[in-house]
Steps between C-alpha positions, in 0.01 A plus 500: 500500500253656739659550839363660816742694720417483872611781732419514872532854638504683831639853525723475193447847351875551450552189287171386346514725191837356391368148556187571295703661221699177466187288441276725291335299225430201721179429691582646845321382814564708812393413852554760771538414867378836631731773371473835677719685249448571125567144380139428398466842330817438299369159388166659406684767298624216274138396445533202732246387754628397841351204686473482878542177694417363842791254487824572684698201372668557164445154355123542547514848349692369197249218452215753528667716235545197275128428531430857382720454195359423158836393358661157496839616627582704811802700612560697820711801588551676827403870485866607531630276219545551127460241225829505306383359167174392339350169605512219243233487230492120522589262776468121515538434874272594786742729686851642474754722670565851369707808580345803667676814618453577871686819588845417357473122535371257237282239669426153368180338619202316359287784371311353203243224535199339339163603641425141612788504750446630855734662751537304823669550837434835667852526648712444189303517176558227245319378194435127491642403161759229442599651163631812678770292663622318187 
């Protein structure tokens, strides 16, 4: 299954390489919020282009990144997180929860969604999808 990995960065030079290493092989979309350290250079060293944005609200940034994607399915990671295992090759629902390592804590959030879904609510991001709550 073709999946795009979304990563929003800003001054993450200490963690971005480990994050990128965990998702190599996927289509990676990076948007930077104005890093002043080596974050963008590190991303470029992996052969990745880095997008800039004028948005400050993450749900708008995520929707902008989804619009840039050429894949049907989307997945996001924070630039200090690591994907613990490969994403599924096939999936029947529009979104699901998965486990991601953040420091020494495994988080469980909606991270995987169909391109037709949009993030809403700039204070607490959610994906509008009834199937995610079943």
